[in-house]
Coordinates of C-alpha atoms (C1' of nucleotides) in Angstrom, one line a residue:
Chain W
X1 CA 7.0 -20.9 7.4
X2 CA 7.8 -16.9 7.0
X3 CA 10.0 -15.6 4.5
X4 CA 13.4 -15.0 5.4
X5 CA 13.6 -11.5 3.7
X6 CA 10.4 -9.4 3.7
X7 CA 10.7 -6.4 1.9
X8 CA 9.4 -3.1 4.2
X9 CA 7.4 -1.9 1.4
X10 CA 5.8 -5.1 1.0
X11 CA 4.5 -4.7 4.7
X12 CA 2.6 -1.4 4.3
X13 CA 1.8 -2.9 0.9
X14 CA -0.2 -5.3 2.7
X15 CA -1.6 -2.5 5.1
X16 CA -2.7 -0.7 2.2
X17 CA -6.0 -2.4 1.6
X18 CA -9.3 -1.2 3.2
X19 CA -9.8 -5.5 3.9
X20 CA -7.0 -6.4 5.1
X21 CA -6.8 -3.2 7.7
X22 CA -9.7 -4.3 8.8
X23 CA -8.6 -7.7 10.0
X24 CA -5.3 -6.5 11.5
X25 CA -7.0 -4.1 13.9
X26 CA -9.6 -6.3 14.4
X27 CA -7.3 -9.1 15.8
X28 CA -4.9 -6.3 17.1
X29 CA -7.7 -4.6 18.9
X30 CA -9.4 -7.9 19.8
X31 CA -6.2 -9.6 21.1
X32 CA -7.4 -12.8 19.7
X33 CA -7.3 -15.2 16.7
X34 CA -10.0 -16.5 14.9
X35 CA -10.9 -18.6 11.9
X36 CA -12.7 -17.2 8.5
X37 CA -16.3 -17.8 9.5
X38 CA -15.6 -15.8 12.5
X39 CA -13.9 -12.9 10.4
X40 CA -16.5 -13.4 7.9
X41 CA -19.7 -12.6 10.6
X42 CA -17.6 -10.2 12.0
X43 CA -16.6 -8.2 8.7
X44 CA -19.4 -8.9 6.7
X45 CA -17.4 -9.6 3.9
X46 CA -17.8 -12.9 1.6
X47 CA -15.2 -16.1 2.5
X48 CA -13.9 -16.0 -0.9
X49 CA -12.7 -12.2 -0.3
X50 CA -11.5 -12.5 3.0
X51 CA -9.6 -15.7 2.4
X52 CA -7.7 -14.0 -0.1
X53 CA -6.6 -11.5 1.9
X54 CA -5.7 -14.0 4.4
X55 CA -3.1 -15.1 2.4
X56 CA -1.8 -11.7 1.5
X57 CA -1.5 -10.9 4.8
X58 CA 0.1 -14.0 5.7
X59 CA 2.6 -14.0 2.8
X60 CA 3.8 -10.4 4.3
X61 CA 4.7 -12.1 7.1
X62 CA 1.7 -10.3 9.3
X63 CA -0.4 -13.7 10.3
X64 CA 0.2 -16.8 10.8
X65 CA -2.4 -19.7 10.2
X66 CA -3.4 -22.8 12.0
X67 CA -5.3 -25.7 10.4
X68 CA -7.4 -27.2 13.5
X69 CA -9.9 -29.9 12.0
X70 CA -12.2 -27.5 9.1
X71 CA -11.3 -24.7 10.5
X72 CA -8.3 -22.3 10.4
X73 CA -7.3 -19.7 12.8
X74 CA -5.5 -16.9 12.2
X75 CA -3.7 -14.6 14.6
X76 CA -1.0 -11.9 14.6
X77 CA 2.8 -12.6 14.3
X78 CA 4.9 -10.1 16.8
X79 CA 8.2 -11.8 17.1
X80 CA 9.9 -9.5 15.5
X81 CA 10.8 -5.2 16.7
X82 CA 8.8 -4.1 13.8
X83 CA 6.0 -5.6 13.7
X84 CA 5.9 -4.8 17.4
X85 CA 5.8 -1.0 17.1
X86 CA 3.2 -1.6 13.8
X87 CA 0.7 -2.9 16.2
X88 CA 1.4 0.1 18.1
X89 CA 0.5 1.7 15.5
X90 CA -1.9 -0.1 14.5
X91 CA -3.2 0.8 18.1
X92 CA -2.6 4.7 17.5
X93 CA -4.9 4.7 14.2
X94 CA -8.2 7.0 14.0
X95 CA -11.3 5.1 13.7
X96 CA -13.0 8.4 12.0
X97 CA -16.1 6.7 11.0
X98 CA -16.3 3.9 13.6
X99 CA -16.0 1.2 11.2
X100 CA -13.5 -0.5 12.9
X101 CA -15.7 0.0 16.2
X102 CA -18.2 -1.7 14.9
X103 CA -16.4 -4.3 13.7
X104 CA -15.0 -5.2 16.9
X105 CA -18.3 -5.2 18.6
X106 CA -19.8 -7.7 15.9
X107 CA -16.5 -10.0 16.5
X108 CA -16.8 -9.8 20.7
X109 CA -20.7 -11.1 19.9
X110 CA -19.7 -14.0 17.7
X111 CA -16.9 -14.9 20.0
X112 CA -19.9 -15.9 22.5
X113 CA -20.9 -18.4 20.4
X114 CA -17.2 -20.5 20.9
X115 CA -17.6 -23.8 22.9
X116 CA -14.6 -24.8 24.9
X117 CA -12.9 -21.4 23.3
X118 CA -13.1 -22.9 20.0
X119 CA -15.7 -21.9 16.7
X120 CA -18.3 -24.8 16.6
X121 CA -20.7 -22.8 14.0
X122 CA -20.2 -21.6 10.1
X123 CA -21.3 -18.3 8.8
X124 CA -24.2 -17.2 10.5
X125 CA -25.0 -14.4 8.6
X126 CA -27.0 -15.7 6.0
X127 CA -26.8 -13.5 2.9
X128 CA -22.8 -14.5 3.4
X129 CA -23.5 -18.0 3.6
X130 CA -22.9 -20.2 -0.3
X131 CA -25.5 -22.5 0.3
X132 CA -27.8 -19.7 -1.7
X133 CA -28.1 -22.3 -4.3
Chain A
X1 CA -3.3 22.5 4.8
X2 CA -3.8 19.0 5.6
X3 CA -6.9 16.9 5.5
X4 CA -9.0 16.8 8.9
X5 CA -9.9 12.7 7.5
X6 CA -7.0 10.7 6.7
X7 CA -8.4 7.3 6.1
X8 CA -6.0 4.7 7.5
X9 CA -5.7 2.1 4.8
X10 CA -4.5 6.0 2.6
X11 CA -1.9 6.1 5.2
X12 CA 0.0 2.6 4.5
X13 CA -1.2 2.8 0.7
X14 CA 1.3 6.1 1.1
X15 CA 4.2 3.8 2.0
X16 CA 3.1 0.5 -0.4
X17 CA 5.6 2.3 -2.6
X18 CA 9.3 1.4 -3.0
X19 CA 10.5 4.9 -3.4
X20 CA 8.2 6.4 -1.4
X21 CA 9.6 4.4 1.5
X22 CA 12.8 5.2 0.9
X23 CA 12.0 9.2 1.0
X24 CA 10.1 8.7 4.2
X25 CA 13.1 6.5 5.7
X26 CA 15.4 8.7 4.9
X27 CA 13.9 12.3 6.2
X28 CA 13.1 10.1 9.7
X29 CA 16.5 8.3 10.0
X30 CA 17.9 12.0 9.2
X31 CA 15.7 13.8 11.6
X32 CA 16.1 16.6 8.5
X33 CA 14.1 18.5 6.2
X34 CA 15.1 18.2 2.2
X35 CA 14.4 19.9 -1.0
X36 CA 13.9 18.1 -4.0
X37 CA 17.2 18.4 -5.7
X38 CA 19.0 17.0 -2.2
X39 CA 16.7 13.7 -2.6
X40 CA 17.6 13.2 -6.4
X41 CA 21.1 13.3 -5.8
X42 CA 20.6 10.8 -2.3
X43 CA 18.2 8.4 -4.0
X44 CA 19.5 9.1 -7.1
X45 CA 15.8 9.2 -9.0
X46 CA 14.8 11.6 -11.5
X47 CA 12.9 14.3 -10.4
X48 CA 9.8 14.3 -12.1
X49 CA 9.6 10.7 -10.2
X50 CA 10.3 12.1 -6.9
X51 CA 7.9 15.2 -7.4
X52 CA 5.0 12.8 -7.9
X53 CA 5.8 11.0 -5.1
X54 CA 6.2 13.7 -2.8
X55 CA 3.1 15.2 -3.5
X56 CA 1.4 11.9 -2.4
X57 CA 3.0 11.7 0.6
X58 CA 1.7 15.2 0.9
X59 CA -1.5 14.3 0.5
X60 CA -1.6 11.5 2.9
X61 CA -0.7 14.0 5.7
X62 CA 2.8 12.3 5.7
X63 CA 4.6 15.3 4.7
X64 CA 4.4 18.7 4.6
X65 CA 6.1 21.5 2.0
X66 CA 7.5 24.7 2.1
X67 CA 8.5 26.8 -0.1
X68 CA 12.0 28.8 -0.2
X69 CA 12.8 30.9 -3.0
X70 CA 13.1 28.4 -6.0
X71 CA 13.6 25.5 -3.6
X72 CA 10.6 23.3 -1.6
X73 CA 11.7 21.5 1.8
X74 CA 9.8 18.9 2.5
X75 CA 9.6 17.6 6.2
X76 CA 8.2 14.6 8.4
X77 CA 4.9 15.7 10.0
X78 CA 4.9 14.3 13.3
X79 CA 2.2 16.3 15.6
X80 CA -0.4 13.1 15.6
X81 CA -0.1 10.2 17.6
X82 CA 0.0 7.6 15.1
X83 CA 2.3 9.6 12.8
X84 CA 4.8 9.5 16.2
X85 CA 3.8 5.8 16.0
X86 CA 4.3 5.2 12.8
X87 CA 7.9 6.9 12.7
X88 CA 8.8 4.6 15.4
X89 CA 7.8 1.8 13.4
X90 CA 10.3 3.3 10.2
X91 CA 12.6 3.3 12.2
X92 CA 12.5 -0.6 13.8
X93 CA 12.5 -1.9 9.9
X94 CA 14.8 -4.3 8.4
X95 CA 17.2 -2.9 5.7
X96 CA 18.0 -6.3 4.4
X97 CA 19.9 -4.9 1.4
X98 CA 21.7 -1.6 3.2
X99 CA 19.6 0.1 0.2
X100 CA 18.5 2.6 3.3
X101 CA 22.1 3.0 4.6
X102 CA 23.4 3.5 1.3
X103 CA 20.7 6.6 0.8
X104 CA 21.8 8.4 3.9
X105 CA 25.6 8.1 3.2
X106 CA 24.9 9.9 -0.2
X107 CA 22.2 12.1 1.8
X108 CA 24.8 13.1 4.5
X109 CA 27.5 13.6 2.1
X110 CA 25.3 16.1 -0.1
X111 CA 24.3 17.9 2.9
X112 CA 28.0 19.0 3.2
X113 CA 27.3 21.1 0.8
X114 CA 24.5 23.3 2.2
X115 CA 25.6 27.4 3.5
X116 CA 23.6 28.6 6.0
X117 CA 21.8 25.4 6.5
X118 CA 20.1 25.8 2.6
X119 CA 20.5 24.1 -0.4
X120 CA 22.3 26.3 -2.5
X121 CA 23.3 24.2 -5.8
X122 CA 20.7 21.9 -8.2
X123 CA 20.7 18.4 -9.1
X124 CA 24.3 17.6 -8.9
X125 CA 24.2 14.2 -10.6
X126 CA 25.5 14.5 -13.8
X127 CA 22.9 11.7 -15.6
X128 CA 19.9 13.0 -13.8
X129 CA 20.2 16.6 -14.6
X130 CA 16.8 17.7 -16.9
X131 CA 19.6 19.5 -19.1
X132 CA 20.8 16.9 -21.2
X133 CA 19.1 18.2 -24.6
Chain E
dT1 C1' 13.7 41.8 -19.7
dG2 C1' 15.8 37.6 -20.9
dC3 C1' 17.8 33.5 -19.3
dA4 C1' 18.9 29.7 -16.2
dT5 C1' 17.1 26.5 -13.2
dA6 C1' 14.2 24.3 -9.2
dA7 C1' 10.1 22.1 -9.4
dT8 C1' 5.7 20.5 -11.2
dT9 C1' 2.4 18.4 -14.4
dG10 C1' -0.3 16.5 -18.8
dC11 C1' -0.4 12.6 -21.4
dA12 C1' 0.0 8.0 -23.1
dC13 C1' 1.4 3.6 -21.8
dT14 C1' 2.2 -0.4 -18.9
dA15 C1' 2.0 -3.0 -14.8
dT16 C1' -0.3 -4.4 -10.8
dA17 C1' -4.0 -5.5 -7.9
dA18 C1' -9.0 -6.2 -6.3
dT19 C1' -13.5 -8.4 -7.3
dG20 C1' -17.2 -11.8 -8.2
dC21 C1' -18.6 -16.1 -9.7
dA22 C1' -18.1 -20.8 -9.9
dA23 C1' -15.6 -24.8 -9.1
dT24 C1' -12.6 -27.4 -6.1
dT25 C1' -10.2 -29.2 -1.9
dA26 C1' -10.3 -31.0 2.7
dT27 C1' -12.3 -32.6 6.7
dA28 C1' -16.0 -34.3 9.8
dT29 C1' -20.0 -37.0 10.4
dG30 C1' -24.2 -39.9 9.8
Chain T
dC1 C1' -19.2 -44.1 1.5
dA2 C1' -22.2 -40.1 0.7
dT3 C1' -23.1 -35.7 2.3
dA4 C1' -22.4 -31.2 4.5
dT5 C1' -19.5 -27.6 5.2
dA6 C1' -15.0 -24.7 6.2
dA7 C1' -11.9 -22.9 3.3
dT8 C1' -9.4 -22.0 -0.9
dT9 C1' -8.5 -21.0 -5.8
dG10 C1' -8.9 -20.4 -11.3
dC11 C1' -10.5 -17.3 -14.4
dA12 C1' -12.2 -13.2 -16.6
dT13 C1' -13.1 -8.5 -15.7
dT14 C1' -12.4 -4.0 -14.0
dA15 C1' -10.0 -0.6 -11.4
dT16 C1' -6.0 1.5 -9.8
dA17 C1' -1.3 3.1 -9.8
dG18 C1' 3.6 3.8 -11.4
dT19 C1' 6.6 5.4 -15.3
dG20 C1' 9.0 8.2 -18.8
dC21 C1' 9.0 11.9 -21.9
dA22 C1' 8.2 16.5 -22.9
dA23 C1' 6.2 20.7 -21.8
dT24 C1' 5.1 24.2 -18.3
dT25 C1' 5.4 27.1 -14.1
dA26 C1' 7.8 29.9 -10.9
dT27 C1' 11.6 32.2 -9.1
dG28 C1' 16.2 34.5 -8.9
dC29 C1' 19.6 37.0 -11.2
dA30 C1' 22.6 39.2 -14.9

DNA sequence: TGCATAATTGCACTATAATGCAATTATATG
DNA sequence: CATATAATTGCATTATAGTGCAATTATGCA
């Protein structure tokens, strides 16, 4: 399911996006997976965006995905001594403007909302939703 | 000298960059500082390619220059926590294609040629010299 | 003061990557 | 089987970033 050979470069390529940053330190800080509605409440960034960078992330070899019913969670791979001491890194980062603070704290309220540990509910935010029709 | 923001994502963007990396892997694997001419005969890349580069890395608080007589040594900057992170994190990476090991050998072997500890001769490199009017 | 050289930079060009909209796929449920 | 919805993707557009050449700057030295 991971590539064999990732290049380094494609890694922090991967880091290198405001986006995609903020979902690694929000599952890094968080500790947790979570599936795209979750990330999308907890981000505030339209499902088409962050789904895309879903997969860029996962194609670096940074997240792995899980297909449970209609949802999919996603959560940090750390097999490997690398990507170990990135989240330590990841860990180590400044949070100048307490963006990433924030994020977190929207993420810890939606996780409430889990039944049995598990996402029951879509977006929630409604000017995220697509049903705007 | 260096920016009292660094925003994160400008951090990894710094390192998205093939020869970029292999600048930053090589002054952390050394544990040495460089001037310009050493890293175009140890990555073997023109200068005015490596120039650029460096003075990204510069800007993203990676690096920092100084400036000798006609020659600029360029050295890790390592006094932040995450930098100290980070250069852990260089140093845990895969080099799948021994590109990395290949670039110290050269960097080692040119370093022979230092008196006093300083660079004393230019781009040795016969095909990446700028004199070849 | 003139020349050689370490290093940097302006400019044009090309390649790559992020974005938003709309459509589509896949799954659960009445 | 029809509908709702979680998630993904095709496409056109825009923005960003790397490259090579040639010119320029800055310094040491004869």
């Amino acid at each position: 399911m991971q590539l064999i050979t990732i290049q380094p470069e494609a890694l922090f390529q991967s880091l290198a996006d405001e986006t995609r940053l903020r979902i690694i330190r929000l599952l890094a800080t968080a500790g947790e997976e979570a599936c795209l509605c979750e990330l999308v409440d907890s981000l505030r960034e339209p499902a088409y965006k962050l789904s895309r960078h879903l997969k860029i992330l996962r194609q670096a070899g940074l997240l792995s995905s899980q297909k449970e019913g209609r949802w999919v969670y996603h959560r940090l791979v750390s097999n490997l001594p690398h990507l170990e001491a990135l989240h330590a890194t990841i860990h180590a980062l400044p949070d100048p403007d307490h963006a990433y603070q924030a994020d977190l704290a929207r993420f810890k309220e939606r996780m409430c909302l889990r039944e049995g540990g598990r996402c029951r509910v879509g977006i929630l935010s409604d000017d995220l939703k697509m049903e705007a029709k």
